[in-house]
Coordinates of C-alpha atoms in Angstrom, one line a residue:
M10 CA 1.1 257.2 286.2
K11 CA 2.7 254.8 287.3
Y12 CA 0.2 252.4 289.3
A13 CA -1.5 252.9 286.0
G14 CA 0.4 251.1 284.1
L15 CA 1.1 248.7 286.6
L16 CA -3.2 248.2 286.8
V17 CA -2.9 247.4 282.8
I18 CA -0.6 245.8 283.7
W19 CA -3.0 243.3 286.2
L20 CA -5.4 242.9 284.7
L21 CA -4.7 242.0 281.7
C22 CA -2.3 239.1 283.9
S23 CA -5.3 238.3 285.5
L24 CA -7.6 237.8 282.2
S25 CA -4.4 235.1 281.1
A26 CA -4.8 233.3 284.7
N27 CA -8.4 232.9 284.4
A28 CA -8.3 232.2 280.7
Q29 CA -10.4 228.4 280.2
K30 CA -11.7 226.8 276.7
G31 CA -15.2 225.5 276.6
I32 CA -14.3 222.3 276.4
E33 CA -11.9 222.5 279.8
D34 CA -14.7 223.8 281.7
G35 CA -18.5 223.4 280.7
S36 CA -19.0 226.1 279.5
R37 CA -20.4 227.7 276.7
F38 CA -17.6 230.0 275.5
G39 CA -15.1 229.4 278.0
H40 CA -14.1 231.9 280.5
G41 CA -10.5 234.8 280.5
E42 CA -9.2 235.4 277.0
D43 CA -10.8 231.6 275.0
S44 CA -14.2 233.2 275.5
V45 CA -13.4 236.4 273.8
R46 CA -11.6 234.4 271.5
C47 CA -14.2 232.1 271.2
I48 CA -16.9 235.1 270.2
Q49 CA -14.4 237.0 267.6
H50 CA -13.8 233.9 265.8
I51 CA -18.2 233.0 265.5
A52 CA -18.4 236.6 264.0
L53 CA -14.9 235.7 261.8
Y54 CA -16.0 232.8 260.6
K55 CA -19.5 234.3 259.7
T56 CA -18.5 237.2 257.9
Y57 CA -16.5 235.0 255.7
L58 CA -19.9 232.6 255.5
Q59 CA -21.8 235.2 254.0
K60 CA -19.4 235.6 251.1
N61 CA -19.1 232.2 250.4
D62 CA -15.3 232.4 251.3
F63 CA -15.8 228.4 252.7
A64 CA -11.4 228.4 252.7
Q65 CA -11.1 231.5 255.1
A66 CA -14.4 230.2 257.5
Y67 CA -12.4 227.2 257.9
S68 CA -9.6 228.4 260.4
P69 CA -12.2 230.8 262.8
W70 CA -14.7 228.1 263.0
K71 CA -12.8 225.2 263.6
S72 CA -11.5 227.4 266.5
V73 CA -15.1 227.3 268.2
F74 CA -15.5 223.4 266.8
T75 CA -12.6 222.0 268.7
E76 CA -12.6 224.9 271.7
A77 CA -16.4 226.2 272.4
P78 CA -17.9 222.4 271.2
W79 CA -22.0 223.5 272.8
A80 CA -20.8 226.9 271.9
S81 CA -23.8 226.9 269.1
P82 CA -25.9 224.7 268.0
N83 CA -24.7 226.6 264.2
I84 CA -21.8 225.3 264.1
Y85 CA -22.7 221.9 263.4
T86 CA -24.9 223.8 260.1
D87 CA -21.8 225.9 260.0
G88 CA -19.0 223.3 259.7
T89 CA -20.9 220.9 257.8
Q90 CA -21.8 223.5 254.9
I91 CA -17.4 224.7 255.3
L92 CA -16.7 220.8 254.8
R93 CA -18.4 219.9 251.9
A94 CA -18.1 223.1 250.1
L95 CA -14.3 222.7 250.9
I96 CA -14.3 218.5 249.4
A97 CA -16.6 220.1 246.1
D98 CA -13.8 222.6 245.4
S99 CA -11.0 219.8 246.4
D100 CA -9.3 218.9 243.4
N101 CA -6.9 217.0 245.9
K102 CA -7.7 213.4 246.5
T103 CA -5.8 213.0 250.3
K104 CA -7.1 216.3 250.8
E105 CA -10.5 215.3 250.5
E106 CA -10.1 212.3 251.9
D107 CA -9.3 214.9 255.6
Y108 CA -11.9 216.6 255.1
L109 CA -14.7 214.0 254.2
T110 CA -13.0 212.7 257.7
E111 CA -13.6 215.2 259.5
L112 CA -17.1 215.9 258.0
M113 CA -18.4 212.9 259.7
N114 CA -16.3 213.7 262.8
I115 CA -19.1 216.9 263.1
H116 CA -22.7 214.7 263.5
D117 CA -20.8 212.9 266.2
Q118 CA -19.3 215.3 267.9
H119 CA -23.1 217.0 267.1
I120 CA -25.2 213.2 268.7
Q121 CA -22.6 213.2 271.3
Y122 CA -23.4 217.2 272.3
L123 CA -26.6 216.4 270.9
D124 CA -28.9 217.2 274.5
S125 CA -27.3 220.2 275.5
L126 CA -27.2 222.0 272.0
N127 CA -30.9 221.0 271.4
T128 CA -31.2 223.7 274.8
L129 CA -30.1 226.1 272.9
T130 CA -32.4 225.7 270.8
H131 CA -36.4 226.1 269.0
T132 CA -36.2 223.5 266.8
P133 CA -33.8 221.3 268.3
V134 CA -33.3 217.8 266.6
T135 CA -33.0 214.1 267.5
P136 CA -29.6 211.4 267.2
G137 CA -31.5 210.0 264.1
F138 CA -31.3 212.9 262.0
V139 CA -28.0 214.2 262.6
L140 CA -27.1 210.1 261.3
G141 CA -29.0 209.9 258.6
M142 CA -27.7 213.3 258.0
K143 CA -24.3 211.5 258.6
I144 CA -25.1 209.4 255.9
H145 CA -25.6 211.5 253.5
D146 CA -22.7 212.9 253.4
Y147 CA -20.6 209.6 253.4
V148 CA -22.9 208.3 250.4
M149 CA -22.5 212.0 248.4
F150 CA -18.9 212.3 248.5
S151 CA -17.4 208.8 248.8
G152 CA -16.9 208.5 245.8
T153 CA -15.8 205.1 244.3
D154 CA -13.6 204.2 248.3
I155 CA -17.8 203.5 249.9
N156 CA -18.0 201.1 252.3
I157 CA -21.5 199.6 251.3
D158 CA -22.4 197.7 254.4
K159 CA -21.0 200.0 256.7
A160 CA -23.3 202.8 254.8
Y161 CA -27.0 200.4 254.8
R162 CA -26.2 199.4 258.4
K163 CA -25.7 202.9 259.5
E164 CA -29.2 204.1 257.8
Q165 CA -30.6 201.0 258.7
E166 CA -30.1 202.1 262.4
A167 CA -30.4 205.9 262.1
I168 CA -34.0 205.3 259.3
G169 CA -34.8 202.7 262.7
M170 CA -35.0 205.4 265.0
E171 CA -37.0 208.6 262.6
K172 CA -39.1 205.3 261.5
E173 CA -41.5 208.2 259.6
K174 CA -39.7 211.3 260.3
S175 CA -37.4 209.8 258.4
T176 CA -36.1 213.2 255.8
Y177 CA -36.3 211.8 251.9
Y178 CA -32.7 211.5 251.2
M179 CA -32.5 208.8 253.8
L180 CA -35.3 206.8 252.6
E181 CA -33.7 207.6 248.6
D182 CA -30.4 206.6 249.6
L183 CA -32.1 203.4 251.9
M184 CA -32.7 202.6 248.2
D185 CA -29.6 203.8 246.1
L186 CA -27.8 201.2 249.5
S187 CA -30.2 198.5 249.5
L188 CA -30.4 198.6 245.3
Q189 CA -26.0 198.4 245.5
K190 CA -26.2 195.5 248.1
L191 CA -28.5 193.8 245.7
K192 CA -26.3 193.8 242.9
T193 CA -23.4 192.3 244.0
N194 CA -25.2 189.7 245.9
A195 CA -28.8 188.1 244.5
G196 CA -29.2 186.7 248.7
H197 CA -30.0 190.5 249.2
I198 CA -33.5 190.5 247.5
E199 CA -35.7 190.0 250.2
Q200 CA -35.0 192.5 252.6
F201 CA -34.6 194.5 249.2
I202 CA -38.2 193.7 248.7
Q203 CA -38.9 194.4 253.0
D204 CA -36.4 198.2 252.5
Y205 CA -38.4 198.6 249.3
L206 CA -42.5 198.5 251.6
K207 CA -40.7 200.2 254.0
A208 CA -39.8 203.1 252.7
S209 CA -43.6 203.1 250.8
R210 CA -44.9 203.7 253.7
Y211 CA -43.2 205.8 254.9
I212 CA -44.5 208.0 252.4
R213 CA -47.5 207.4 251.9
F214 CA -47.1 208.7 256.0
R215 CA -45.7 212.2 255.1
L216 CA -48.7 212.3 251.4
E217 CA -50.8 211.5 254.0
S218 CA -50.1 214.4 256.8
T219 CA -48.6 216.8 254.3
I220 CA -51.4 217.3 252.2
N221 CA -52.6 220.7 252.9
D222 CA -48.6 222.1 252.1
P223 CA -48.4 221.9 248.3
Q224 CA -44.4 222.4 248.6
K225 CA -43.9 219.2 250.7
Q226 CA -46.4 217.3 248.4
H227 CA -43.9 218.6 246.0
L228 CA -41.0 216.3 247.7
W229 CA -42.4 213.3 249.2
S230 CA -43.6 212.7 244.8
I231 CA -40.5 213.2 244.0
T232 CA -39.0 210.6 246.7
K233 CA -42.0 208.1 245.9
D234 CA -41.0 208.0 242.5
Y235 CA -37.9 208.2 242.9
I236 CA -37.5 204.4 245.3
D237 CA -40.0 203.1 242.7
T238 CA -37.9 203.7 239.8
R239 CA -34.7 201.9 241.8
F240 CA -37.7 199.3 242.6
I241 CA -38.0 198.8 239.2
E242 CA -34.5 198.9 238.6
S243 CA -34.2 196.1 240.9
R244 CA -36.1 194.0 238.0
C245 CA -38.4 192.3 241.2
V246 CA -40.8 193.8 240.8
T247 CA -43.6 191.0 238.3
C248 CA -45.4 188.7 240.2
E249 CA -43.7 186.4 239.1
D250 CA -40.5 186.4 240.1
L251 CA -41.6 187.1 244.0
Q252 CA -43.2 182.9 243.0
K253 CA -40.3 181.5 242.1
L254 CA -38.4 183.7 245.3
Y255 CA -40.8 182.2 248.3
A256 CA -42.2 179.6 246.7
P257 CA -39.6 177.6 247.8
K258 CA -38.3 179.5 251.1
I259 CA -42.5 179.1 252.5
E260 CA -41.5 175.3 252.0
Q261 CA -38.1 175.5 254.1
H262 CA -40.0 177.8 256.8
R263 CA -43.7 176.0 257.6
T264 CA -43.2 176.7 260.8
D265 CA -41.6 179.7 261.4
L266 CA -45.0 181.7 261.2
A267 CA -43.3 185.0 261.5
Y268 CA -41.6 184.3 258.4
I269 CA -45.2 183.7 257.6
N270 CA -46.9 186.5 257.8
L271 CA -44.1 188.4 256.4
V272 CA -44.5 186.8 252.7
L273 CA -48.3 187.5 253.7
S274 CA -47.8 190.7 254.1
T275 CA -44.9 191.6 251.1
L276 CA -47.7 189.7 248.8
R277 CA -50.6 191.8 250.2
Q278 CA -48.3 194.9 249.8
L279 CA -47.4 194.5 246.1
K280 CA -50.8 193.6 245.2
C281 CA -49.7 189.6 244.0
T282 CA -52.8 187.9 246.5
G283 CA -53.1 185.8 243.0
E284 CA -49.8 184.2 242.9
E285 CA -50.2 180.3 243.8
V286 CA -47.1 181.0 246.5
Y287 CA -50.3 183.3 249.1
L288 CA -52.6 180.4 249.3
T289 CA -49.8 178.1 250.2
A290 CA -48.7 180.6 252.3
S291 CA -51.8 181.4 254.0
E292 CA -52.2 177.8 254.9
A293 CA -49.2 177.5 256.3
A294 CA -50.4 180.4 258.3
Y295 CA -54.0 178.9 258.7
T296 CA -52.2 175.2 260.1
L297 CA -49.6 177.0 262.6
T298 CA -52.9 179.2 264.3
P299 CA -56.0 178.3 263.3
T300 CA -58.0 180.6 263.1
A301 CA -61.4 181.7 261.5
G302 CA -60.5 184.4 259.6
L303 CA -57.8 182.5 257.9
A304 CA -60.0 179.7 257.2
A305 CA -61.9 182.1 255.3
E306 CA -59.5 183.3 253.4
C307 CA -58.4 179.6 252.3
G308 CA -62.0 179.4 251.4
R309 CA -61.6 182.7 249.0
L310 CA -58.1 181.6 247.9
C311 CA -59.3 178.5 246.7
Y312 CA -62.3 179.6 244.9
Q313 CA -60.5 181.8 242.7
R314 CA -58.2 178.7 242.0
G315 CA -61.7 176.5 240.7
K316 CA -60.7 174.6 244.0
I317 CA -64.1 174.5 245.4
E318 CA -64.4 171.5 247.5
E319 CA -61.1 172.3 249.6
S320 CA -62.7 176.0 249.4
I321 CA -66.7 174.1 251.2
T322 CA -63.2 173.0 254.1
Y323 CA -61.8 175.7 255.1
F324 CA -65.9 177.8 255.2
D325 CA -66.9 174.8 256.3
E326 CA -63.7 175.5 259.3
A327 CA -64.2 179.2 259.6
A328 CA -67.7 178.3 260.1
M329 CA -66.8 176.5 263.7
L330 CA -64.5 178.4 264.2
A331 CA -66.1 181.2 264.5
P332 CA -66.7 182.9 268.1
N333 CA -70.7 184.2 267.4
P334 CA -74.0 183.1 265.1
A335 CA -73.1 186.3 262.7
D336 CA -69.6 184.8 262.1
K337 CA -71.1 181.5 261.3
A338 CA -73.7 182.9 259.3
E339 CA -70.8 184.8 257.7
Y340 CA -69.1 182.0 256.1
C341 CA -72.0 179.7 255.9
Y342 CA -73.2 182.5 253.9
R343 CA -70.1 182.0 251.8
A344 CA -69.4 179.1 251.4
A345 CA -73.3 179.5 249.5
R346 CA -72.0 181.5 246.5
V347 CA -68.9 179.7 245.9
L348 CA -71.9 176.4 245.3
F349 CA -73.7 178.6 243.9
Q350 CA -71.1 180.3 241.7
D351 CA -70.3 176.4 240.4
K352 CA -73.6 175.2 239.5
Q353 CA -74.1 172.7 242.8
W354 CA -77.9 174.3 243.2
K355 CA -79.0 171.4 245.9
R356 CA -75.8 172.0 248.5
A357 CA -76.4 175.9 247.6
K358 CA -79.4 176.1 249.3
Q359 CA -78.4 174.1 252.3
Y360 CA -76.0 176.5 252.9
A361 CA -77.5 180.0 252.1
L362 CA -80.1 178.0 254.3
K363 CA -77.9 177.1 258.0
S364 CA -76.7 180.6 257.4
I365 CA -80.3 181.6 258.3
S366 CA -80.4 179.3 260.5
L367 CA -77.4 181.1 262.7
D368 CA -78.8 184.9 261.8
K369 CA -82.5 185.5 260.6
D370 CA -82.0 188.8 260.6
E371 CA -79.3 188.9 257.6
G372 CA -80.8 189.4 254.2
K373 CA -78.0 188.4 251.4
P374 CA -79.0 184.4 251.7
Y375 CA -82.5 184.9 251.3
I376 CA -81.0 186.9 247.7
L377 CA -78.9 184.1 246.7
I378 CA -81.9 181.3 247.1
A379 CA -84.1 183.9 244.4
Q380 CA -80.5 184.0 242.6
M381 CA -80.5 180.5 242.8
Y382 CA -84.1 179.7 241.8
A383 CA -83.9 182.2 238.8
S384 CA -80.7 180.7 237.8
N385 CA -82.0 177.2 237.9
P386 CA -86.4 177.6 237.3
N387 CA -86.7 174.5 235.8
W388 CA -88.2 171.8 237.8
C389 CA -90.3 169.7 235.0
K390 CA -91.6 169.5 231.9
E391 CA -94.1 172.2 231.1
A392 CA -93.1 175.2 231.2
T393 CA -95.7 177.0 232.7
L394 CA -94.9 175.4 235.9
N395 CA -91.8 175.6 235.4
Q396 CA -91.8 179.6 235.2
C397 CA -93.8 179.4 238.5
T398 CA -90.4 179.0 240.0
Y399 CA -91.0 183.2 240.3
F400 CA -93.1 183.4 242.2
A401 CA -90.9 181.7 244.9
V402 CA -88.0 184.2 243.6
I403 CA -89.9 187.2 244.9
D404 CA -91.0 185.0 247.9
K405 CA -87.9 185.4 248.4
L406 CA -86.8 189.0 248.1
Q407 CA -90.0 189.8 249.7
K408 CA -88.7 188.3 252.6
A409 CA -85.4 189.9 252.8
Q410 CA -86.9 193.9 252.5
S411 CA -88.8 192.7 255.9
V412 CA -85.7 190.8 257.2
D413 CA -83.3 193.9 256.1
T414 CA -83.5 196.8 255.3
S415 CA -79.7 197.5 254.8
T416 CA -81.0 194.8 251.1
A417 CA -84.7 196.3 250.1
D418 CA -82.6 198.2 247.3
E419 CA -81.0 195.0 245.7
A420 CA -84.0 192.9 246.6
T421 CA -86.6 195.9 244.6
Q422 CA -84.6 196.0 241.8
L423 CA -84.4 191.4 241.3
I424 CA -88.5 192.3 242.0
N425 CA -88.8 194.6 239.0
T426 CA -86.7 192.0 236.9
Y427 CA -88.1 188.6 237.5
Q428 CA -92.0 189.9 238.4
K429 CA -91.7 189.6 234.7
H430 CA -91.9 186.1 234.3
I431 CA -94.5 184.8 235.9
P432 CA -96.6 183.6 234.5
T433 CA -100.4 184.6 232.7
E434 CA -103.9 184.3 234.6
K435 CA -105.0 182.8 231.1
A436 CA -101.6 180.0 231.2
L437 CA -102.3 179.0 234.1
A438 CA -105.8 178.6 233.5
G439 CA -105.0 176.3 230.6
L440 CA -103.5 174.7 233.2
G441 CA -106.6 174.4 235.6
L442 CA -105.2 177.1 237.8
K443 CA -106.1 180.3 239.3
K444 CA -104.9 183.0 241.5
G445 CA -105.1 181.2 245.0
N446 CA -103.9 177.6 244.5
A447 CA -100.9 176.4 246.0
V448 CA -99.1 175.2 243.2
I449 CA -95.5 172.4 245.3
L450 CA -92.3 173.2 242.7
G451 CA -90.7 170.0 243.2
G452 CA -86.2 168.9 242.2
W453 CA -84.1 170.3 243.9
I454 CA -86.3 173.5 245.1
N455 CA -88.6 171.4 246.8
E456 CA -91.1 175.0 247.8
T457 CA -94.8 175.7 248.1
I458 CA -95.6 178.3 246.3
I459 CA -99.9 180.4 246.3
L460 CA -100.6 181.7 242.6
R461 CA -101.4 185.3 242.7

């Protein structure tokens, strides 16, 4: 009996002597008495959590959090639950501030030991995810003491890490914080717009990737509505506002291609390409990096604004810069359309013929010439001879059908329409003409047709 008592005492002393916390020896739960206490505290605080008794859960949880920081990823998710509840239930500002500091520390320690903790779970998380949650807690519980600039910078950092994997609350927080900055600093407007476009892009990605998940679709639809509301609240949503914002800035940054491209992208995404600043920015971009595509875009924009000669100049430059005959032909065709709309028939036909010379397998220029003839068929004072122009119209449409099957349907429809306008045999006979005769169509048309 004496020896048994001595054995128990020796075992207790041995256990005590070998006791070591996980934080001290790098183990998961610690060793000896500390490992036993760690496991007991985990079980204890879990019991209190099940009862929503957060006040009682706090002490044993804190022991595990402090002494065995990599015991389990759950000590971090459970810890944030406990601290959030304590903050919400507290009516003491000093305690709330202490709890919030501790809540922030939970997130920081989670990130510190994240690599080890991720080996213990089937659902690992990223530093950006944890940082985003930290900022969300900070925003939720800081109240009027929030440091907007600090929170905004950290949110930007978290979203920069997560990108399209950013959580819904990260994107909502970004818009809230950015809007708060805008309300106190009008100079933040450009960055606010970029924040909105970034959030919209990531939400669009989520909506597209969860199309078969109604629950997630609902969540991301709500998120989209939320950030759209924040953008509208900023009162900078009209294209006129963006014109006023960017017009002077383009003049200041005419040699900064990166900035100019950012403005162009912004205006496109917000569907404000009709503003004069979009043309100004496009022209500035073209000056810095002259490409066929940019020249053609400037040509299109000039045409929309009624600047016909400027438009033609840009299409000429696009054709010159284009890398292959097919592209050159396309830009000549676009110039022809501009001139056709401006009723410059002769010049329009010249550009259409140039397009044909560059790409003989394209039917669109033939159809365009046919439409020119049909739009202005009168080349003399004799009505019947003017009606003969429609033979030339049909000739061009049939040519389009023969060289380019993709235009066949359109050409057929137009032939059926214009066939009705050719002169009758009686009318032709009145001029001493009949089937098989050749007729020279004068004026700008300058075509020879065969009556049939």
